[in-house]
mmCIF file of C-alpha atoms in Angstrom:
data_model
loop_
_atom_site.group_PDB
_atom_site.id
_atom_site.type_symbol
_atom_site.label_atom_id
_atom_site.label_comp_id
_atom_site.label_asym_id
_atom_site.label_seq_id
_atom_site.Cartn_x
_atom_site.Cartn_y
_atom_site.Cartn_z
ATOM 1 C CA MET J 367 21.997 14.271 -51.754
ATOM 2 C CA THR J 368 25.526 15.421 -50.964
ATOM 3 C CA ARG J 369 28.806 13.945 -52.469
ATOM 4 C CA PHE J 370 29.331 12.443 -49.086
ATOM 5 C CA ASP J 371 26.167 10.301 -48.945
ATOM 6 C CA ASP J 372 27.897 7.216 -50.559
ATOM 7 C CA HIS J 373 30.315 7.144 -47.447
ATOM 8 C CA PHE J 374 27.466 7.473 -45.007
ATOM 9 C CA GLN J 375 25.375 4.654 -46.780
ATOM 10 C CA GLN J 376 28.400 2.425 -46.716
ATOM 11 C CA ALA J 377 28.901 3.147 -43.077
ATOM 12 C CA LEU J 378 25.283 2.436 -42.330
ATOM 13 C CA SER J 379 25.445 -0.813 -44.373
ATOM 14 C CA ASP J 380 28.461 -1.998 -42.347
ATOM 15 C CA LEU J 381 26.500 -1.253 -39.013
ATOM 16 C CA SER J 382 23.612 -3.375 -40.465
ATOM 17 C CA GLN J 383 25.905 -6.317 -41.170
ATOM 18 C CA LYS J 384 27.176 -6.263 -37.689
ATOM 19 C CA GLY J 385 23.829 -5.986 -36.111
ATOM 20 C CA LEU J 386 24.504 -2.548 -34.722
ATOM 21 C CA ARG J 387 22.375 -0.100 -36.801
ATOM 22 C CA ARG J 388 19.907 1.902 -34.733
ATOM 23 C CA ILE J 389 16.644 3.439 -35.835
ATOM 24 C CA THR J 390 14.176 5.761 -33.983
ATOM 25 C CA GLN J 391 10.829 4.318 -33.305
ATOM 26 C CA ILE J 392 8.054 6.946 -32.908
ATOM 27 C CA MET J 393 5.832 5.970 -29.671
ATOM 28 C CA GLN J 394 2.546 7.530 -28.618
ATOM 29 C CA PRO J 395 2.310 7.097 -24.830
ATOM 30 C CA GLN J 396 -1.119 5.758 -23.580
ATOM 31 C CA GLN J 397 -2.465 5.099 -20.185
ATOM 32 C CA GLY J 398 0.180 3.839 -17.652
ATOM 33 C CA PRO J 399 3.072 2.170 -19.237
ATOM 34 C CA MET J 400 1.225 1.346 -22.589
ATOM 35 C CA VAL J 401 2.521 2.897 -25.788
ATOM 36 C CA ILE J 402 1.467 2.816 -29.398
ATOM 37 C CA ARG J 403 4.402 2.199 -31.931
ATOM 38 C CA MET J 404 3.197 4.534 -34.747
ATOM 39 C CA ILE J 405 4.907 2.687 -37.608
ATOM 40 C CA ASP J 406 2.405 -0.238 -37.279
ATOM 41 C CA ASN J 407 -0.005 1.115 -34.626
ATOM 42 C CA ARG J 408 0.722 -1.765 -32.355
ATOM 43 C CA LEU J 409 -0.089 -1.408 -28.631
ATOM 44 C CA LEU J 410 2.823 -2.477 -26.429
ATOM 45 C CA CYS J 411 3.533 -2.572 -22.792
ATOM 46 C CA ASP J 412 6.659 -0.558 -22.296
ATOM 47 C CA PHE J 413 9.354 -2.224 -20.187
ATOM 48 C CA SER J 414 12.215 -0.014 -21.446
ATOM 49 C CA SER J 415 11.477 3.520 -20.017
ATOM 50 C CA ASN J 416 13.274 4.994 -17.073
ATOM 51 C CA ASP J 417 9.916 6.490 -15.641
ATOM 52 C CA TYR J 418 10.506 4.267 -12.560
ATOM 53 C CA LEU J 419 7.739 6.008 -10.419
ATOM 54 C CA GLY J 420 5.479 6.923 -13.196
ATOM 55 C CA LEU J 421 5.714 10.683 -12.513
ATOM 56 C CA SER J 422 5.860 11.674 -16.206
ATOM 57 C CA HIS J 423 2.074 11.793 -16.109
ATOM 58 C CA HIS J 424 1.548 13.007 -12.605
ATOM 59 C CA PRO J 425 -0.950 15.741 -12.415
ATOM 60 C CA LEU J 426 1.069 17.923 -10.023
ATOM 61 C CA LEU J 427 4.090 17.993 -12.289
ATOM 62 C CA LYS J 428 1.763 19.022 -15.229
ATOM 63 C CA GLU J 429 -0.085 21.564 -13.173
ATOM 64 C CA ARG J 430 3.115 23.269 -11.922
ATOM 65 C CA ALA J 431 4.598 23.267 -15.227
ATOM 66 C CA GLN J 432 1.708 25.206 -16.518
ATOM 67 C CA ILE J 433 1.581 27.465 -13.652
ATOM 68 C CA TRP J 434 5.237 28.505 -13.832
ATOM 69 C CA THR J 435 4.898 28.885 -17.626
ATOM 70 C CA GLU J 436 1.965 31.160 -17.250
ATOM 71 C CA GLN J 437 3.746 33.374 -14.686
ATOM 72 C CA VAL J 438 7.144 34.075 -16.753
ATOM 73 C CA GLY J 439 6.832 32.554 -20.200
ATOM 74 C CA VAL J 440 7.982 29.517 -22.159
ATOM 75 C CA GLY J 441 11.750 30.254 -22.051
ATOM 76 C CA ALA J 442 14.391 31.579 -19.845
ATOM 77 C CA ARG J 443 15.639 33.958 -22.535
ATOM 78 C CA ALA J 444 19.399 33.626 -21.815
ATOM 79 C CA SER J 445 22.240 31.747 -20.153
ATOM 80 C CA ARG J 446 22.430 31.721 -16.388
ATOM 81 C CA LEU J 447 25.355 34.181 -16.374
ATOM 82 C CA VAL J 448 23.640 36.729 -18.610
ATOM 83 C CA SER J 449 19.920 37.443 -17.700
ATOM 84 C CA GLY J 450 18.518 33.715 -17.653
ATOM 85 C CA SER J 451 18.737 33.173 -13.855
ATOM 86 C CA LEU J 452 15.024 33.171 -12.627
ATOM 87 C CA ILE J 453 14.044 32.923 -9.001
ATOM 88 C CA PHE J 454 12.594 29.559 -9.948
ATOM 89 C CA HIS J 455 16.133 28.331 -10.736
ATOM 90 C CA GLN J 456 17.321 29.381 -7.357
ATOM 91 C CA GLN J 457 14.234 27.774 -5.795
ATOM 92 C CA VAL J 458 14.949 24.296 -7.394
ATOM 93 C CA GLU J 459 18.496 24.303 -6.698
ATOM 94 C CA GLU J 460 18.009 25.002 -3.072
ATOM 95 C CA LYS J 461 15.429 22.341 -2.928
ATOM 96 C CA VAL J 462 17.809 19.851 -4.597
ATOM 97 C CA ALA J 463 20.531 20.782 -2.162
ATOM 98 C CA ARG J 464 18.305 19.933 0.783
ATOM 99 C CA PHE J 465 17.107 16.738 -0.984
ATOM 100 C CA LYS J 466 20.686 15.566 -1.454
ATOM 101 C CA ARG J 467 21.829 16.982 1.931
ATOM 102 C CA LYS J 468 24.418 19.096 0.352
ATOM 103 C CA GLU J 469 25.419 22.755 0.840
ATOM 104 C CA ALA J 470 24.503 23.818 -2.782
ATOM 105 C CA ALA J 471 23.310 22.522 -6.227
ATOM 106 C CA LEU J 472 23.390 23.653 -9.926
ATOM 107 C CA LEU J 473 21.022 22.747 -12.662
ATOM 108 C CA PHE J 474 22.014 21.572 -16.130
ATOM 109 C CA PRO J 475 19.981 20.840 -19.165
ATOM 110 C CA SER J 476 20.864 17.046 -19.191
ATOM 111 C CA GLY J 477 22.792 14.454 -17.306
ATOM 112 C CA TRP J 478 24.954 14.008 -20.454
ATOM 113 C CA GLN J 479 25.984 17.752 -20.676
ATOM 114 C CA ALA J 480 26.576 17.871 -16.817
ATOM 115 C CA ASN J 481 29.118 14.918 -16.806
ATOM 116 C CA ALA J 482 30.623 15.985 -20.121
ATOM 117 C CA SER J 483 31.316 19.525 -18.872
ATOM 118 C CA VAL J 484 31.546 19.288 -15.148
ATOM 119 C CA LEU J 485 34.500 16.680 -15.271
ATOM 120 C CA PRO J 486 36.752 18.829 -17.440
ATOM 121 C CA ALA J 487 36.284 21.773 -15.183
ATOM 122 C CA LEU J 488 37.129 19.796 -12.092
ATOM 123 C CA PHE J 489 40.211 18.238 -13.880
ATOM 124 C CA ARG J 490 41.464 21.653 -14.986
ATOM 125 C CA LEU J 491 41.548 22.602 -11.266
ATOM 126 C CA SER J 492 44.304 20.163 -10.820
ATOM 127 C CA GLN J 493 46.438 21.752 -13.432
ATOM 128 C CA GLU J 494 45.780 25.293 -12.216
ATOM 129 C CA GLN J 495 46.397 24.606 -8.452
ATOM 130 C CA THR J 496 49.174 21.964 -8.515
ATOM 131 C CA GLY J 497 50.748 22.357 -12.047
ATOM 132 C CA HIS J 498 50.053 18.663 -12.788
ATOM 133 C CA LYS J 499 47.308 16.757 -14.534
ATOM 134 C CA ALA J 500 44.557 15.128 -12.702
ATOM 135 C CA LEU J 501 44.872 11.421 -11.892
ATOM 136 C CA VAL J 502 41.450 10.113 -12.852
ATOM 137 C CA PHE J 503 40.229 6.594 -11.695
ATOM 138 C CA THR J 504 37.164 5.288 -13.357
ATOM 139 C CA ASP J 505 35.003 2.253 -13.336
ATOM 140 C CA ARG J 506 35.172 0.339 -16.605
ATOM 141 C CA LEU J 507 31.495 0.259 -17.031
ATOM 142 C CA ASN J 508 30.715 3.969 -16.432
ATOM 143 C CA HIS J 509 28.353 5.596 -18.654
ATOM 144 C CA ALA J 510 29.422 7.064 -21.889
ATOM 145 C CA SER J 511 28.872 10.558 -20.691
ATOM 146 C CA LEU J 512 31.358 10.092 -18.070
ATOM 147 C CA HIS J 513 34.005 8.570 -20.393
ATOM 148 C CA HIS J 514 33.230 11.558 -22.706
ATOM 149 C CA GLY J 515 33.887 14.061 -19.912
ATOM 150 C CA CYS J 516 37.267 12.481 -19.316
ATOM 151 C CA ALA J 517 38.096 12.560 -23.049
ATOM 152 C CA ALA J 518 36.955 16.108 -23.411
ATOM 153 C CA ALA J 519 39.438 17.024 -20.632
ATOM 154 C CA GLY J 520 42.266 15.077 -22.251
ATOM 155 C CA ALA J 521 42.381 13.065 -19.141
ATOM 156 C CA GLY J 522 43.832 9.561 -19.375
ATOM 157 C CA GLN J 523 41.619 7.156 -17.395
ATOM 158 C CA ILE J 524 43.046 4.779 -14.988
ATOM 159 C CA ARG J 525 40.365 2.169 -15.194
ATOM 160 C CA PHE J 526 39.585 -0.300 -12.321
ATOM 161 C CA ARG J 527 37.489 -3.490 -12.683
ATOM 162 C CA HIS J 528 33.801 -2.988 -12.515
ATOM 163 C CA ASN J 529 32.851 -2.379 -8.735
ATOM 164 C CA ASP J 530 36.219 -3.847 -7.771
ATOM 165 C CA LEU J 531 37.434 -1.821 -4.804
ATOM 166 C CA VAL J 532 40.520 -4.025 -4.148
ATOM 167 C CA HIS J 533 41.621 -3.261 -7.738
ATOM 168 C CA LEU J 534 40.753 0.442 -7.207
ATOM 169 C CA THR J 535 42.909 0.472 -4.040
ATOM 170 C CA ALA J 536 45.822 -1.216 -5.814
ATOM 171 C CA LEU J 537 45.647 1.334 -8.565
ATOM 172 C CA LEU J 538 45.658 4.192 -6.088
ATOM 173 C CA GLU J 539 48.785 2.807 -4.336
ATOM 174 C CA LYS J 540 50.445 2.391 -7.601
ATOM 175 C CA TYR J 541 50.137 5.975 -8.527
ATOM 176 C CA GLN J 542 50.457 7.224 -4.910
ATOM 177 C CA SER J 543 53.796 8.956 -5.640
ATOM 178 C CA GLU J 544 52.360 10.781 -8.645
ATOM 179 C CA LYS J 545 51.489 14.521 -8.355
ATOM 180 C CA GLY J 546 48.168 16.027 -9.093
ATOM 181 C CA LEU J 547 44.619 15.846 -7.505
ATOM 182 C CA ARG J 548 43.042 12.527 -7.570
ATOM 183 C CA PHE J 549 39.521 11.918 -8.713
ATOM 184 C CA ILE J 550 37.436 8.636 -8.353
ATOM 185 C CA ILE J 551 34.468 8.650 -10.965
ATOM 186 C CA THR J 552 31.730 6.079 -10.721
ATOM 187 C CA GLU J 553 27.972 5.484 -10.897
ATOM 188 C CA SER J 554 25.936 4.380 -7.874
ATOM 189 C CA VAL J 555 23.555 2.290 -9.993
ATOM 190 C CA PHE J 556 24.837 1.238 -13.226
ATOM 191 C CA SER J 557 22.281 1.990 -16.100
ATOM 192 C CA MET J 558 22.891 -1.247 -18.215
ATOM 193 C CA ASP J 559 23.578 -3.677 -15.400
ATOM 194 C CA GLY J 560 21.227 -2.619 -12.718
ATOM 195 C CA ASP J 561 23.899 -3.358 -10.010
ATOM 196 C CA GLN J 562 25.079 -0.951 -7.190
ATOM 197 C CA ALA J 563 28.395 0.450 -6.118
ATOM 198 C CA ASN J 564 29.667 0.192 -2.666
ATOM 199 C CA ILE J 565 29.376 3.870 -1.541
ATOM 200 C CA ILE J 566 30.842 3.350 1.880
ATOM 201 C CA GLY J 567 33.667 1.539 0.566
ATOM 202 C CA LEU J 568 34.423 4.120 -1.987
ATOM 203 C CA ARG J 569 34.094 6.947 0.593
ATOM 204 C CA LYS J 570 36.698 5.203 2.824
ATOM 205 C CA ILE J 571 39.104 4.622 -0.143
ATOM 206 C CA ALA J 572 38.708 8.349 -1.296
ATOM 207 C CA ASP J 573 39.543 9.460 2.296
ATOM 208 C CA GLN J 574 42.393 7.180 2.598
ATOM 209 C CA PHE J 575 44.046 8.421 -0.614
ATOM 210 C CA ASN J 576 42.757 11.999 -0.421
ATOM 211 C CA ALA J 577 40.800 11.614 -3.610
ATOM 212 C CA PHE J 578 37.612 13.555 -4.722
ATOM 213 C CA LEU J 579 34.704 11.155 -5.175
ATOM 214 C CA TYR J 580 32.330 12.042 -8.031
ATOM 215 C CA LEU J 581 29.067 10.088 -8.098
ATOM 216 C CA ASP J 582 26.619 9.716 -10.968
ATOM 217 C CA GLU J 583 23.210 8.960 -9.064
ATOM 218 C CA ALA J 584 20.975 9.184 -12.195
ATOM 219 C CA HIS J 585 19.451 5.801 -11.767
ATOM 220 C CA ALA J 586 19.522 5.573 -8.021
ATOM 221 C CA THR J 587 17.751 8.939 -7.227
ATOM 222 C CA GLY J 588 13.954 8.426 -6.627
ATOM 223 C CA ILE J 589 14.103 4.837 -6.060
ATOM 224 C CA LEU J 590 16.955 4.009 -3.585
ATOM 225 C CA GLY J 591 17.994 5.436 -0.252
ATOM 226 C CA VAL J 592 15.983 7.126 2.473
ATOM 227 C CA GLU J 593 12.959 9.007 0.813
ATOM 228 C CA GLY J 594 14.469 8.175 -2.633
ATOM 229 C CA ARG J 595 17.489 10.501 -1.941
ATOM 230 C CA GLY J 596 20.072 8.125 -3.695
ATOM 231 C CA LEU J 597 22.692 5.848 -2.118
ATOM 232 C CA SER J 598 24.963 8.700 -1.134
ATOM 233 C CA ALA J 599 22.795 11.252 0.716
ATOM 234 C CA ASP J 600 22.525 8.981 3.849
ATOM 235 C CA GLN J 601 25.962 7.789 3.878
ATOM 236 C CA LEU J 602 29.312 9.678 4.263
ATOM 237 C CA GLY J 603 28.639 10.655 0.681
ATOM 238 C CA ALA J 604 30.393 11.797 -2.426
ATOM 239 C CA ASP J 605 32.252 15.066 -2.794
ATOM 240 C CA LEU J 606 30.038 15.943 -5.755
ATOM 241 C CA VAL J 607 26.773 14.211 -6.871
ATOM 242 C CA MET J 608 25.196 14.259 -10.357
ATOM 243 C CA GLY J 609 21.630 13.211 -10.862
ATOM 244 C CA THR J 610 18.858 13.684 -13.380
ATOM 245 C CA PHE J 611 15.245 14.639 -13.390
ATOM 246 C CA SER J 612 14.640 12.651 -16.597
ATOM 247 C CA LYS J 613 14.237 9.192 -14.875
ATOM 248 C CA ALA J 614 12.406 8.618 -11.546
ATOM 249 C CA LEU J 615 11.665 12.219 -11.249
ATOM 250 C CA GLY J 616 9.590 12.080 -14.437
ATOM 251 C CA CYS J 617 10.688 15.188 -16.388
ATOM 252 C CA PHE J 618 13.908 16.585 -17.705
ATOM 253 C CA GLY J 619 17.195 18.287 -16.728
ATOM 254 C CA ALA J 620 19.987 17.391 -14.372
ATOM 255 C CA TYR J 621 21.798 18.658 -11.352
ATOM 256 C CA ILE J 622 25.026 18.502 -9.411
ATOM 257 C CA ALA J 623 25.192 18.958 -5.690
ATOM 258 C CA GLY J 624 28.135 19.385 -3.378
ATOM 259 C CA SER J 625 29.801 22.067 -1.383
ATOM 260 C CA ARG J 626 29.192 25.743 -1.765
ATOM 261 C CA ALA J 627 32.845 26.325 -2.993
ATOM 262 C CA VAL J 628 32.685 23.607 -5.590
ATOM 263 C CA CYS J 629 29.315 24.897 -6.964
ATOM 264 C CA ASP J 630 30.849 28.448 -7.150
ATOM 265 C CA TRP J 631 33.823 27.212 -8.884
ATOM 266 C CA LEU J 632 31.732 25.560 -11.606
ATOM 267 C CA ILE J 633 29.648 28.655 -12.050
ATOM 268 C CA ASN J 634 32.891 30.295 -12.959
ATOM 269 C CA SER J 635 34.467 27.305 -14.973
ATOM 270 C CA CYS J 636 32.050 24.836 -16.242
ATOM 271 C CA SER J 637 31.366 25.355 -20.114
ATOM 272 C CA GLY J 638 28.084 23.466 -19.890
ATOM 273 C CA PHE J 639 26.808 25.798 -17.265
ATOM 274 C CA ILE J 640 28.184 29.062 -18.665
ATOM 275 C CA TYR J 641 27.249 28.695 -22.307
ATOM 276 C CA SER J 642 23.759 27.022 -22.166
ATOM 277 C CA THR J 643 20.550 28.783 -22.211
ATOM 278 C CA ALA J 644 18.957 28.174 -18.847
ATOM 279 C CA LEU J 645 16.194 25.651 -18.318
ATOM 280 C CA PRO J 646 12.759 26.885 -19.110
ATOM 281 C CA PRO J 647 10.086 27.631 -16.562
ATOM 282 C CA SER J 648 7.789 24.584 -17.515
ATOM 283 C CA MET J 649 10.617 22.121 -16.708
ATOM 284 C CA LEU J 650 11.481 23.993 -13.474
ATOM 285 C CA GLY J 651 7.912 23.749 -12.386
ATOM 286 C CA ALA J 652 7.908 19.827 -12.997
ATOM 287 C CA MET J 653 11.190 19.505 -11.245
ATOM 288 C CA ASP J 654 9.845 21.500 -8.241
ATOM 289 C CA ALA J 655 6.799 19.396 -8.002
ATOM 290 C CA ALA J 656 8.735 16.043 -8.442
ATOM 291 C CA LEU J 657 10.975 17.150 -5.517
ATOM 292 C CA ASP J 658 7.919 17.480 -3.380
ATOM 293 C CA ILE J 659 6.424 14.210 -4.316
ATOM 294 C CA VAL J 660 9.333 11.737 -4.429
ATOM 295 C CA PRO J 661 10.098 11.738 -0.645
ATOM 296 C CA THR J 662 6.530 10.668 0.054
ATOM 297 C CA MET J 663 6.564 7.569 -2.320
ATOM 298 C CA ASP J 664 8.062 5.006 0.146
ATOM 299 C CA ILE J 665 5.242 2.484 -0.517
ATOM 300 C CA GLU J 666 5.816 2.660 -4.201
ATOM 301 C CA ARG J 667 9.554 2.369 -3.966
ATOM 302 C CA HIS J 668 9.097 -0.706 -1.654
ATOM 303 C CA ARG J 669 6.706 -2.501 -3.989
ATOM 304 C CA LEU J 670 8.803 -1.566 -7.021
ATOM 305 C CA LEU J 671 12.011 -3.298 -5.392
ATOM 306 C CA GLU J 672 9.783 -6.242 -4.371
ATOM 307 C CA LYS J 673 8.627 -6.773 -7.949
ATOM 308 C CA ALA J 674 12.232 -6.582 -9.311
ATOM 309 C CA THR J 675 13.368 -9.293 -6.700
ATOM 310 C CA TRP J 676 10.478 -11.397 -7.693
ATOM 311 C CA LEU J 677 10.980 -10.967 -11.549
ATOM 312 C CA ARG J 678 14.823 -11.807 -11.276
ATOM 313 C CA GLN J 679 14.083 -14.943 -9.379
ATOM 314 C CA GLN J 680 11.668 -16.096 -11.895
ATOM 315 C CA LEU J 681 14.169 -15.420 -14.802
ATOM 316 C CA GLN J 682 16.969 -17.102 -13.147
ATOM 317 C CA GLN J 683 15.027 -20.206 -12.648
ATOM 318 C CA VAL J 684 14.551 -20.654 -16.339
ATOM 319 C CA GLY J 685 18.153 -19.973 -17.089
ATOM 320 C CA LEU J 686 18.246 -16.308 -18.115
ATOM 321 C CA ASP J 687 21.234 -14.342 -17.223
ATOM 322 C CA THR J 688 20.302 -11.203 -15.274
ATOM 323 C CA GLY J 689 23.935 -10.446 -14.278
ATOM 324 C CA LEU J 690 24.390 -8.732 -10.940
ATOM 325 C CA SER J 691 21.273 -6.798 -10.979
ATOM 326 C CA SER J 692 19.831 -5.605 -7.652
ATOM 327 C CA THR J 693 17.550 -2.887 -8.822
ATOM 328 C CA PRO J 694 14.433 -2.492 -11.137
ATOM 329 C CA ILE J 695 16.956 -2.349 -14.127
ATOM 330 C CA ILE J 696 17.184 -6.064 -15.095
ATOM 331 C CA PRO J 697 19.408 -7.003 -17.843
ATOM 332 C CA ILE J 698 18.884 -10.249 -19.874
ATOM 333 C CA ILE J 699 22.355 -10.824 -21.117
ATOM 334 C CA ILE J 700 22.388 -12.825 -24.329
ATOM 335 C CA GLY J 701 25.565 -11.962 -26.009
ATOM 336 C CA GLU J 702 25.324 -12.009 -29.853
ATOM 337 C CA ASN J 703 23.883 -8.834 -31.397
ATOM 338 C CA SER J 704 21.675 -10.757 -33.927
ATOM 339 C CA LYS J 705 20.296 -13.054 -31.277
ATOM 340 C CA THR J 706 19.459 -10.200 -29.090
ATOM 341 C CA LEU J 707 17.633 -8.400 -31.915
ATOM 342 C CA GLN J 708 15.701 -11.694 -32.371
ATOM 343 C CA ALA J 709 14.806 -11.875 -28.782
ATOM 344 C CA ALA J 710 13.485 -8.192 -28.845
ATOM 345 C CA LYS J 711 11.355 -8.936 -31.842
ATOM 346 C CA PHE J 712 10.100 -12.078 -30.158
ATOM 347 C CA LEU J 713 8.873 -10.080 -27.237
ATOM 348 C CA GLU J 714 7.257 -7.433 -29.378
ATOM 349 C CA GLU J 715 5.183 -10.246 -30.967
ATOM 350 C CA ASN J 716 3.953 -10.939 -27.359
ATOM 351 C CA ASP J 717 3.162 -7.238 -27.025
ATOM 352 C CA ILE J 718 6.217 -6.475 -24.776
ATOM 353 C CA LEU J 719 8.493 -3.540 -25.639
ATOM 354 C CA THR J 720 12.218 -3.925 -24.576
ATOM 355 C CA ILE J 721 15.141 -2.661 -26.450
ATOM 356 C CA ALA J 722 18.257 -4.572 -27.581
ATOM 357 C CA ILE J 723 21.115 -2.900 -26.095
ATOM 358 C CA ARG J 724 24.397 -3.610 -28.106
ATOM 359 C CA PRO J 725 28.063 -2.391 -28.347
ATOM 360 C CA PRO J 726 29.452 0.358 -27.797
ATOM 361 C CA THR J 727 26.753 0.963 -25.308
ATOM 362 C CA VAL J 728 27.761 -2.350 -23.482
ATOM 363 C CA PRO J 729 31.106 -4.330 -23.971
ATOM 364 C CA SER J 730 31.497 -6.464 -26.863
ATOM 365 C CA HIS J 731 29.773 -10.034 -26.664
ATOM 366 C CA SER J 732 27.465 -8.818 -23.824
ATOM 367 C CA SER J 733 24.443 -7.554 -25.975
ATOM 368 C CA ARG J 734 21.328 -7.801 -23.900
ATOM 369 C CA LEU J 735 17.714 -6.825 -23.462
ATOM 370 C CA ARG J 736 17.297 -4.281 -20.890
ATOM 371 C CA ILE J 737 14.148 -4.597 -18.666
ATOM 372 C CA ALA J 738 13.183 -1.487 -16.537
ATOM 373 C CA LEU J 739 10.334 -2.141 -14.124
ATOM 374 C CA THR J 740 8.109 0.869 -12.946
ATOM 375 C CA ALA J 741 5.737 1.573 -10.166
ATOM 376 C CA ILE J 742 2.887 1.709 -12.756
ATOM 377 C CA HIS J 743 3.386 -1.817 -14.021
ATOM 378 C CA ASP J 744 0.558 -3.800 -12.367
ATOM 379 C CA ASP J 745 0.556 -7.486 -11.357
ATOM 380 C CA ARG J 746 -1.057 -8.444 -14.731
ATOM 381 C CA MET J 747 1.551 -6.814 -16.893
ATOM 382 C CA LEU J 748 4.300 -8.359 -14.716
ATOM 383 C CA GLU J 749 2.760 -11.800 -15.234
ATOM 384 C CA GLN J 750 2.527 -11.157 -18.986
ATOM 385 C CA LEU J 751 6.134 -10.168 -18.992
ATOM 386 C CA CYS J 752 7.215 -13.024 -17.024
ATOM 387 C CA SER J 753 5.253 -15.608 -19.086
ATOM 388 C CA SER J 754 6.819 -13.977 -22.317
ATOM 389 C CA LEU J 755 10.301 -14.193 -20.924
ATOM 390 C CA VAL J 756 9.928 -17.950 -20.056
ATOM 391 C CA LYS J 757 8.909 -18.428 -23.564
ATOM 392 C CA LEU J 758 11.909 -16.489 -24.639
ATOM 393 C CA ALA J 759 14.185 -18.700 -22.580
ATOM 394 C CA SER J 760 12.889 -21.676 -24.618
ATOM 395 C CA PHE J 761 13.195 -19.652 -27.863
ATOM 396 C CA LEU J 762 16.807 -18.785 -27.184
ATOM 397 C CA THR J 763 17.614 -22.559 -26.215
ATOM 398 C CA ARG J 764 16.332 -23.674 -29.700
ATOM 399 C CA GLN J 765 18.575 -20.924 -31.295
ATOM 400 C CA VAL J 766 21.721 -22.412 -29.869
#
């Protein structure tokens, strides 16, 4: 106990009354997408994870993680600019750069850390090179890590309506006379809505207004684009791409990929790279294996997208709101916090694990269940999910 605990307890009570309190649930992974929730030993089919291709249990990832650990130990021992850079870091970075069709890449401990520390370094460049603050144009529904990176830099965001390139263009025109480097910051697949950005349109606008395009490809990499390279690798592309290994690639960590010059600049200026202990050999081994496997999984990607299309159609037919989803991320937008929590509990009673996503993760009055399909969900599991969601639609109608 501390003398501040009463304040914490009151704040937690306030969250509970608003239906916004979160708790951790300990899960024990089983075969495929099945998990056991440890608090009640209940077996659930997990439709909430980001393991889109099922690689988290792939034998090659586990084998290479073990081999690289045996070779050099469990830790990198230091940050990258001290003595923590191993030949394995270089190998994986070169492979990432080839995968994303960029000149160079850098590894980071997590996607959050990459976004939160790369953006301030980029924006600082504007002040140093032009003497003026960066002009930062951001999609309103960007991930919290992107908003945090802007806040950490002290950058005022000029926010455009979600995926509205007409609005973005109007804002760029409005600020055209302002000095300072221009940055457009967005995701390619939005993690809570499952819809996609128009990469070709964004690239054209960035070129028109001489803006730097920064693209978060965390949820696109592995499942979209040629060989799963994401939405930007085979287009005109972004100036800098961020992505993660913790979703379709099945392990952990993140990367940025771009020109050699921008990567060299970040080595010298990005706090998240400079001051973090380097990623351990085990994760590097899993990353390396994932980069070998993902380009070969076209069949799994095709089937996964077919499953998602089928499920969206079934849900829309019974009146469930799936938003603008066009990917394996399928939101079921309910609105009220308490009603969304009831819906998640209803599905759990039907042995389906989904998570109630509530503000501030999503905008107010847009609480939802977030369904995430994976390549390891079989037809029987999908039928069970669909049947349960049809029952949920009826349940929600009775709650009105």
